[in-house]
mmCIF file with all atom_site columns, C-alpha atoms in Angstrom:
data_model
loop_
_atom_site.group_PDB
_atom_site.id
_atom_site.type_symbol
_atom_site.label_atom_id
_atom_site.label_alt_id
_atom_site.label_comp_id
_atom_site.label_asym_id
_atom_site.label_entity_id
_atom_site.label_seq_id
_atom_site.pdbx_PDB_ins_code
_atom_site.Cartn_x
_atom_site.Cartn_y
_atom_site.Cartn_z
_atom_site.occupancy
_atom_site.B_iso_or_equiv
_atom_site.pdbx_formal_charge
_atom_site.auth_seq_id
_atom_site.auth_comp_id
_atom_site.auth_asym_id
_atom_site.auth_atom_id
_atom_site.pdbx_PDB_model_num
ATOM 1   C CA . MET A 1 1   ? 95.984  163.295 160.424 1.00 0.00 ? 388 MET A CA 1
ATOM 2   C CA . VAL A 1 2   ? 99.226  164.074 162.961 1.00 0.00 ? 389 VAL A CA 1
ATOM 3   C CA . ALA A 1 3   ? 98.722  162.045 166.668 1.00 0.00 ? 390 ALA A CA 1
ATOM 4   C CA . ALA A 1 4   ? 99.745  163.730 169.981 1.00 0.00 ? 391 ALA A CA 1
ATOM 5   C CA . LEU A 1 5   ? 101.971 160.694 171.681 1.00 0.00 ? 392 LEU A CA 1
ATOM 6   C CA . PHE A 1 6   ? 101.166 160.891 175.620 1.00 0.00 ? 393 PHE A CA 1
ATOM 7   C CA . VAL A 1 7   ? 103.951 160.475 177.626 1.00 0.00 ? 394 VAL A CA 1
ATOM 8   C CA . ARG A 1 8   ? 104.894 159.970 181.353 1.00 0.00 ? 395 ARG A CA 1
ATOM 9   C CA . GLY A 1 9   ? 107.596 161.631 182.371 1.00 0.00 ? 396 GLY A CA 1
ATOM 10  C CA . ARG A 1 10  ? 108.776 164.307 179.967 1.00 0.00 ? 397 ARG A CA 1
ATOM 11  C CA . VAL A 1 11  ? 109.083 167.931 180.514 1.00 0.00 ? 398 VAL A CA 1
ATOM 12  C CA . SER A 1 12  ? 107.588 168.738 177.457 1.00 0.00 ? 399 SER A CA 1
ATOM 13  C CA . GLY A 1 13  ? 103.469 168.462 179.453 1.00 0.00 ? 400 GLY A CA 1
ATOM 14  C CA . SER A 1 14  ? 103.804 165.133 178.542 1.00 0.00 ? 401 SER A CA 1
ATOM 15  C CA . ILE A 1 15  ? 102.945 165.138 174.549 1.00 0.00 ? 402 ILE A CA 1
ATOM 16  C CA . MET A 1 16  ? 104.709 164.605 172.263 1.00 0.00 ? 403 MET A CA 1
ATOM 17  C CA . TRP A 1 17  ? 104.004 165.053 168.520 1.00 0.00 ? 404 TRP A CA 1
ATOM 18  C CA . ASN A 1 18  ? 103.681 161.843 166.398 1.00 0.00 ? 405 ASN A CA 1
ATOM 19  C CA . LEU A 1 19  ? 102.572 160.683 162.440 1.00 0.00 ? 406 LEU A CA 1
ATOM 20  C CA . SER A 1 20  ? 99.528  158.685 161.039 1.00 0.00 ? 407 SER A CA 1
ATOM 21  C CA . SER A 1 21  ? 101.812 157.973 158.000 1.00 0.00 ? 408 SER A CA 1
ATOM 22  C CA . GLU A 1 22  ? 104.959 157.589 156.734 1.00 0.00 ? 409 GLU A CA 1
ATOM 23  C CA . VAL A 1 23  ? 106.784 160.460 154.938 1.00 0.00 ? 410 VAL A CA 1
ATOM 24  C CA . GLY A 1 24  ? 109.774 159.725 152.560 1.00 0.00 ? 411 GLY A CA 1
ATOM 25  C CA . GLN A 1 25  ? 110.173 159.005 148.792 1.00 0.00 ? 412 GLN A CA 1
ATOM 26  C CA . GLY A 1 26  ? 107.230 156.976 147.803 1.00 0.00 ? 413 GLY A CA 1
ATOM 27  C CA . LYS A 1 27  ? 105.618 157.206 151.135 1.00 0.00 ? 414 LYS A CA 1
ATOM 28  C CA . ARG A 1 28  ? 101.581 158.623 151.583 1.00 0.00 ? 415 ARG A CA 1
ATOM 29  C CA . ASN A 1 29  ? 103.032 162.127 152.643 1.00 0.00 ? 416 ASN A CA 1
ATOM 30  C CA . ASN A 1 30  ? 100.031 163.134 153.970 1.00 0.00 ? 417 ASN A CA 1
ATOM 31  C CA . ALA A 1 31  ? 100.885 167.399 154.546 1.00 0.00 ? 418 ALA A CA 1
ATOM 32  C CA . ASP A 1 32  ? 100.264 168.086 157.677 1.00 0.00 ? 419 ASP A CA 1
ATOM 33  C CA . ASP A 1 33  ? 102.848 164.459 158.517 1.00 0.00 ? 420 ASP A CA 1
ATOM 34  C CA . VAL A 1 34  ? 104.796 166.496 155.866 1.00 0.00 ? 421 VAL A CA 1
ATOM 35  C CA . GLU A 1 35  ? 104.880 169.282 157.842 1.00 0.00 ? 422 GLU A CA 1
ATOM 36  C CA . LEU A 1 36  ? 105.580 168.314 161.455 1.00 0.00 ? 423 LEU A CA 1
ATOM 37  C CA . VAL A 1 37  ? 108.551 166.224 159.869 1.00 0.00 ? 424 VAL A CA 1
ATOM 38  C CA . ARG A 1 38  ? 109.711 169.639 157.549 1.00 0.00 ? 425 ARG A CA 1
ATOM 39  C CA . LEU A 1 39  ? 109.324 171.000 161.601 1.00 0.00 ? 426 LEU A CA 1
ATOM 40  C CA . GLY A 1 40  ? 110.884 168.783 162.961 1.00 0.00 ? 427 GLY A CA 1
ATOM 41  C CA . TYR A 1 41  ? 114.054 168.924 160.588 1.00 0.00 ? 428 TYR A CA 1
ATOM 42  C CA . PHE A 1 42  ? 114.246 173.268 160.972 1.00 0.00 ? 429 PHE A CA 1
ATOM 43  C CA . SER A 1 43  ? 114.261 173.236 164.699 1.00 0.00 ? 430 SER A CA 1
ATOM 44  C CA . MET A 1 44  ? 117.488 171.037 164.403 1.00 0.00 ? 431 MET A CA 1
ATOM 45  C CA . ARG A 1 45  ? 118.453 173.447 161.871 1.00 0.00 ? 432 ARG A CA 1
ATOM 46  C CA . LYS A 1 46  ? 118.430 176.160 164.532 1.00 0.00 ? 433 LYS A CA 1
ATOM 47  C CA . ASP A 1 47  ? 119.078 174.188 168.142 1.00 0.00 ? 434 ASP A CA 1
ATOM 48  C CA . PRO A 1 48  ? 122.448 174.747 168.437 1.00 0.00 ? 435 PRO A CA 1
ATOM 49  C CA . LYS A 1 49  ? 122.410 171.503 171.405 1.00 0.00 ? 436 LYS A CA 1
ATOM 50  C CA . ALA A 1 50  ? 121.169 169.487 167.974 1.00 0.00 ? 437 ALA A CA 1
ATOM 51  C CA . GLN A 1 51  ? 124.748 171.324 165.907 1.00 0.00 ? 438 GLN A CA 1
ATOM 52  C CA . THR A 1 52  ? 127.140 169.724 167.859 1.00 0.00 ? 439 THR A CA 1
ATOM 53  C CA . PHE A 1 53  ? 126.442 166.449 166.447 1.00 0.00 ? 440 PHE A CA 1
ATOM 54  C CA . LEU A 1 54  ? 125.965 167.257 162.981 1.00 0.00 ? 441 LEU A CA 1
ATOM 55  C CA . ASN A 1 55  ? 128.376 165.856 160.063 1.00 0.00 ? 442 ASN A CA 1
ATOM 56  C CA . GLN A 1 56  ? 128.919 168.551 157.028 1.00 0.00 ? 443 GLN A CA 1
ATOM 57  C CA . ARG A 1 57  ? 126.648 165.917 154.950 1.00 0.00 ? 444 ARG A CA 1
ATOM 58  C CA . GLU A 1 58  ? 123.162 166.532 157.614 1.00 0.00 ? 445 GLU A CA 1
ATOM 59  C CA . LYS A 1 59  ? 124.186 170.712 157.752 1.00 0.00 ? 446 LYS A CA 1
ATOM 60  C CA . ASP A 1 60  ? 124.648 170.430 154.088 1.00 0.00 ? 447 ASP A CA 1
ATOM 61  C CA . ALA A 1 61  ? 120.650 168.979 153.566 1.00 0.00 ? 448 ALA A CA 1
ATOM 62  C CA . LEU A 1 62  ? 119.876 171.325 156.072 1.00 0.00 ? 449 LEU A CA 1
ATOM 63  C CA . ALA A 1 63  ? 120.674 174.263 154.833 1.00 0.00 ? 450 ALA A CA 1
ATOM 64  C CA . LYS A 1 64  ? 118.748 174.009 151.741 1.00 0.00 ? 451 LYS A CA 1
ATOM 65  C CA . LEU A 1 65  ? 115.892 172.497 153.845 1.00 0.00 ? 452 LEU A CA 1
ATOM 66  C CA . ARG A 1 66  ? 111.901 174.887 153.427 1.00 0.00 ? 453 ARG A CA 1
ATOM 67  C CA . SER A 1 67  ? 110.395 174.807 157.011 1.00 0.00 ? 454 SER A CA 1
ATOM 68  C CA . LYS A 1 68  ? 107.669 174.324 154.389 1.00 0.00 ? 455 LYS A CA 1
ATOM 69  C CA . GLY A 1 69  ? 105.999 172.257 151.511 1.00 0.00 ? 456 GLY A CA 1
ATOM 70  C CA . PRO A 1 70  ? 105.202 169.117 150.417 1.00 0.00 ? 457 PRO A CA 1
ATOM 71  C CA . PHE A 1 71  ? 107.675 165.760 150.525 1.00 0.00 ? 458 PHE A CA 1
ATOM 72  C CA . ASP A 1 72  ? 110.245 167.354 148.132 1.00 0.00 ? 459 ASP A CA 1
ATOM 73  C CA . GLN A 1 73  ? 114.362 166.374 147.208 1.00 0.00 ? 460 GLN A CA 1
ATOM 74  C CA . ASP A 1 74  ? 115.341 168.942 150.400 1.00 0.00 ? 461 ASP A CA 1
ATOM 75  C CA . LEU A 1 75  ? 113.301 166.687 152.825 1.00 0.00 ? 462 LEU A CA 1
ATOM 76  C CA . ASP A 1 76  ? 114.565 163.661 150.915 1.00 0.00 ? 463 ASP A CA 1
ATOM 77  C CA . GLU A 1 77  ? 117.863 164.766 151.714 1.00 0.00 ? 464 GLU A CA 1
ATOM 78  C CA . CYS A 1 78  ? 117.509 165.674 154.885 1.00 0.00 ? 465 CYS A CA 1
ATOM 79  C CA . ILE A 1 79  ? 116.236 162.635 155.740 1.00 0.00 ? 466 ILE A CA 1
ATOM 80  C CA . ARG A 1 80  ? 118.868 160.547 154.096 1.00 0.00 ? 467 ARG A CA 1
ATOM 81  C CA . ALA A 1 81  ? 121.300 162.521 156.135 1.00 0.00 ? 468 ALA A CA 1
ATOM 82  C CA . HIS A 1 82  ? 120.786 162.016 159.047 1.00 0.00 ? 469 HIS A CA 1
ATOM 83  C CA . GLN A 1 83  ? 119.572 158.036 158.554 1.00 0.00 ? 470 GLN A CA 1
ATOM 84  C CA . ALA A 1 84  ? 123.081 157.902 157.461 1.00 0.00 ? 471 ALA A CA 1
ATOM 85  C CA . SER A 1 85  ? 124.904 159.307 159.981 1.00 0.00 ? 472 SER A CA 1
ATOM 86  C CA . ARG A 1 86  ? 122.387 157.249 163.045 1.00 0.00 ? 473 ARG A CA 1
ATOM 87  C CA . GLY A 1 87  ? 123.166 154.134 161.899 1.00 0.00 ? 474 GLY A CA 1
ATOM 88  C CA . GLY A 1 88  ? 120.728 151.511 162.392 1.00 0.00 ? 475 GLY A CA 1
ATOM 89  C CA . THR A 1 89  ? 117.818 151.438 159.812 1.00 0.00 ? 476 THR A CA 1
ATOM 90  C CA . GLN A 1 90  ? 118.111 153.602 156.257 1.00 0.00 ? 477 GLN A CA 1
ATOM 91  C CA . ASP A 1 91  ? 115.192 152.790 154.317 1.00 0.00 ? 478 ASP A CA 1
ATOM 92  C CA . GLY A 1 92  ? 115.177 156.931 153.201 1.00 0.00 ? 479 GLY A CA 1
ATOM 93  C CA . PHE A 1 93  ? 111.384 157.367 155.477 1.00 0.00 ? 480 PHE A CA 1
ATOM 94  C CA . ILE A 1 94  ? 110.113 158.640 158.937 1.00 0.00 ? 481 ILE A CA 1
ATOM 95  C CA . SER A 1 95  ? 108.145 155.960 160.504 1.00 0.00 ? 482 SER A CA 1
ATOM 96  C CA . VAL A 1 96  ? 105.220 156.648 162.593 1.00 0.00 ? 483 VAL A CA 1
ATOM 97  C CA . ALA A 1 97  ? 107.296 155.780 166.205 1.00 0.00 ? 484 ALA A CA 1
ATOM 98  C CA . LYS A 1 98  ? 105.263 153.225 168.033 1.00 0.00 ? 485 LYS A CA 1
ATOM 99  C CA . TYR A 1 99  ? 106.302 154.165 171.932 1.00 0.00 ? 486 TYR A CA 1
ATOM 100 C CA . THR A 1 100 ? 105.389 152.325 174.688 1.00 0.00 ? 487 THR A CA 1
ATOM 101 C CA . GLU A 1 101 ? 107.076 152.689 178.544 1.00 0.00 ? 488 GLU A CA 1
ATOM 102 C CA . ALA A 1 102 ? 108.331 149.669 178.067 1.00 0.00 ? 489 ALA A CA 1
ATOM 103 C CA . ASN A 1 103 ? 111.039 150.450 174.685 1.00 0.00 ? 490 ASN A CA 1
ATOM 104 C CA . THR A 1 104 ? 111.103 154.572 175.903 1.00 0.00 ? 491 THR A CA 1
ATOM 105 C CA . GLY A 1 105 ? 110.778 155.600 172.070 1.00 0.00 ? 492 GLY A CA 1
ATOM 106 C CA . LEU A 1 106 ? 113.481 152.895 170.859 1.00 0.00 ? 493 LEU A CA 1
ATOM 107 C CA . TYR A 1 107 ? 113.357 150.615 167.894 1.00 0.00 ? 494 TYR A CA 1
ATOM 108 C CA . ASP A 1 108 ? 115.957 148.467 168.007 1.00 0.00 ? 495 ASP A CA 1
ATOM 109 C CA . HIS A 1 109 ? 116.957 149.029 172.080 1.00 0.00 ? 496 HIS A CA 1
ATOM 110 C CA . LYS A 1 110 ? 119.616 151.596 170.605 1.00 0.00 ? 497 LYS A CA 1
ATOM 111 C CA . ASN A 1 111 ? 117.579 153.727 167.913 1.00 0.00 ? 498 ASN A CA 1
ATOM 112 C CA . ARG A 1 112 ? 115.099 156.066 169.445 1.00 0.00 ? 499 ARG A CA 1
ATOM 113 C CA . TRP A 1 113 ? 112.131 156.640 166.194 1.00 0.00 ? 500 TRP A CA 1
ATOM 114 C CA . ILE A 1 114 ? 113.022 159.598 164.240 1.00 0.00 ? 501 ILE A CA 1
ATOM 115 C CA . ILE A 1 115 ? 110.112 161.638 164.957 1.00 0.00 ? 502 ILE A CA 1
ATOM 116 C CA . ILE A 1 116 ? 110.825 161.345 168.562 1.00 0.00 ? 503 ILE A CA 1
ATOM 117 C CA . VAL A 1 117 ? 114.254 163.277 168.083 1.00 0.00 ? 504 VAL A CA 1
ATOM 118 C CA . LEU A 1 118 ? 112.597 165.840 165.879 1.00 0.00 ? 505 LEU A CA 1
ATOM 119 C CA . ASN A 1 119 ? 110.028 166.049 168.562 1.00 0.00 ? 506 ASN A CA 1
ATOM 120 C CA . THR A 1 120 ? 113.042 166.606 171.178 1.00 0.00 ? 507 THR A CA 1
ATOM 121 C CA . ASN A 1 121 ? 114.285 169.777 168.732 1.00 0.00 ? 508 ASN A CA 1
ATOM 122 C CA . MET A 1 122 ? 111.263 170.808 168.887 1.00 0.00 ? 509 MET A CA 1
ATOM 123 C CA . LEU A 1 123 ? 111.061 171.073 172.368 1.00 0.00 ? 510 LEU A CA 1
ATOM 124 C CA . HIS A 1 124 ? 114.046 173.388 172.298 1.00 0.00 ? 511 HIS A CA 1
ATOM 125 C CA . MET A 1 125 ? 113.334 175.473 169.532 1.00 0.00 ? 512 MET A CA 1
ATOM 126 C CA . ILE A 1 126 ? 109.849 176.164 169.811 1.00 0.00 ? 513 ILE A CA 1
ATOM 127 C CA . PRO A 1 127 ? 109.241 178.471 173.296 1.00 0.00 ? 514 PRO A CA 1
ATOM 128 C CA . GLN A 1 128 ? 105.286 177.269 173.034 1.00 0.00 ? 515 GLN A CA 1
ATOM 129 C CA . TYR A 1 129 ? 106.431 173.637 172.636 1.00 0.00 ? 516 TYR A CA 1
ATOM 130 C CA . PRO A 1 130 ? 103.571 171.358 172.831 1.00 0.00 ? 517 PRO A CA 1
ATOM 131 C CA . ARG A 1 131 ? 101.584 174.359 170.371 1.00 0.00 ? 518 ARG A CA 1
ATOM 132 C CA . ILE A 1 132 ? 103.585 173.728 167.553 1.00 0.00 ? 519 ILE A CA 1
ATOM 133 C CA . ASP A 1 133 ? 100.535 175.009 166.017 1.00 0.00 ? 520 ASP A CA 1
ATOM 134 C CA . LEU A 1 134 ? 101.847 177.939 167.421 1.00 0.00 ? 521 LEU A CA 1
ATOM 135 C CA . SER A 1 135 ? 105.311 178.424 165.416 1.00 0.00 ? 522 SER A CA 1
ATOM 136 C CA . ASP A 1 136 ? 105.967 180.641 162.809 1.00 0.00 ? 523 ASP A CA 1
ATOM 137 C CA . ASP A 1 137 ? 107.762 177.827 161.196 1.00 0.00 ? 524 ASP A CA 1
ATOM 138 C CA . ALA A 1 138 ? 104.953 175.443 161.067 1.00 0.00 ? 525 ALA A CA 1
ATOM 139 C CA . GLY A 1 139 ? 102.592 175.465 157.985 1.00 0.00 ? 526 GLY A CA 1
ATOM 140 C CA . LYS A 1 140 ? 99.022  174.989 157.450 1.00 0.00 ? 527 LYS A CA 1
ATOM 141 C CA . ASP A 1 141 ? 97.886  171.735 157.523 1.00 0.00 ? 528 ASP A CA 1
ATOM 142 C CA . LEU A 1 142 ? 99.744  170.892 160.791 1.00 0.00 ? 529 LEU A CA 1
ATOM 143 C CA . SER A 1 143 ? 99.299  174.021 162.572 1.00 0.00 ? 530 SER A CA 1
ATOM 144 C CA . SER A 1 144 ? 95.060  172.753 161.661 1.00 0.00 ? 531 SER A CA 1
ATOM 145 C CA . SER A 1 145 ? 96.109  169.613 162.801 1.00 0.00 ? 532 SER A CA 1
ATOM 146 C CA . VAL A 1 146 ? 97.114  170.211 166.120 1.00 0.00 ? 533 VAL A CA 1
ATOM 147 C CA . ALA A 1 147 ? 94.829  172.870 167.060 1.00 0.00 ? 534 ALA A CA 1
ATOM 148 C CA . SER A 1 148 ? 91.814  170.260 166.278 1.00 0.00 ? 535 SER A CA 1
ATOM 149 C CA . ILE A 1 149 ? 93.753  167.475 167.887 1.00 0.00 ? 536 ILE A CA 1
ATOM 150 C CA . CYS A 1 150 ? 93.921  169.641 171.371 1.00 0.00 ? 537 CYS A CA 1
ATOM 151 C CA . HIS A 1 151 ? 90.951  171.872 170.584 1.00 0.00 ? 538 HIS A CA 1
ATOM 152 C CA . PHE A 1 152 ? 93.467  175.044 171.250 1.00 0.00 ? 539 PHE A CA 1
ATOM 153 C CA . GLU A 1 153 ? 92.323  178.141 169.274 1.00 0.00 ? 540 GLU A CA 1
ATOM 154 C CA . LYS A 1 154 ? 94.864  180.675 167.589 1.00 0.00 ? 541 LYS A CA 1
#
């Protein structure tokens, strides 16, 4: 089940969404984790602030991305294109963030965990954030997990 990260000083009201397990080729790919990554990348595709940083390979991959569904080639392409453009670890999967106040979301003193970056795109594009369960682009498993973690009712 996706997890809530409570982070002091965030505009989002101190909640960011984290994975319960890795998402990518050959990984466990829990349905709600995959839907969280999909929603993050789908938000990136729509986020005008993100557009200025995306290269053509990323834009092409994002253009093919479905907002919902299991892990598939379209999401794999987004992950790989994004990792290639960022530098840092390029393993083809999204890791669970190990956020602390000391590392402020950086896994190597330079690069943020991708799930943290995807939260920023969701924050920009989902007016109800952190209530991502209310987004029309959120999958049913993600919506259910978010609602149950925070005891939200639609």
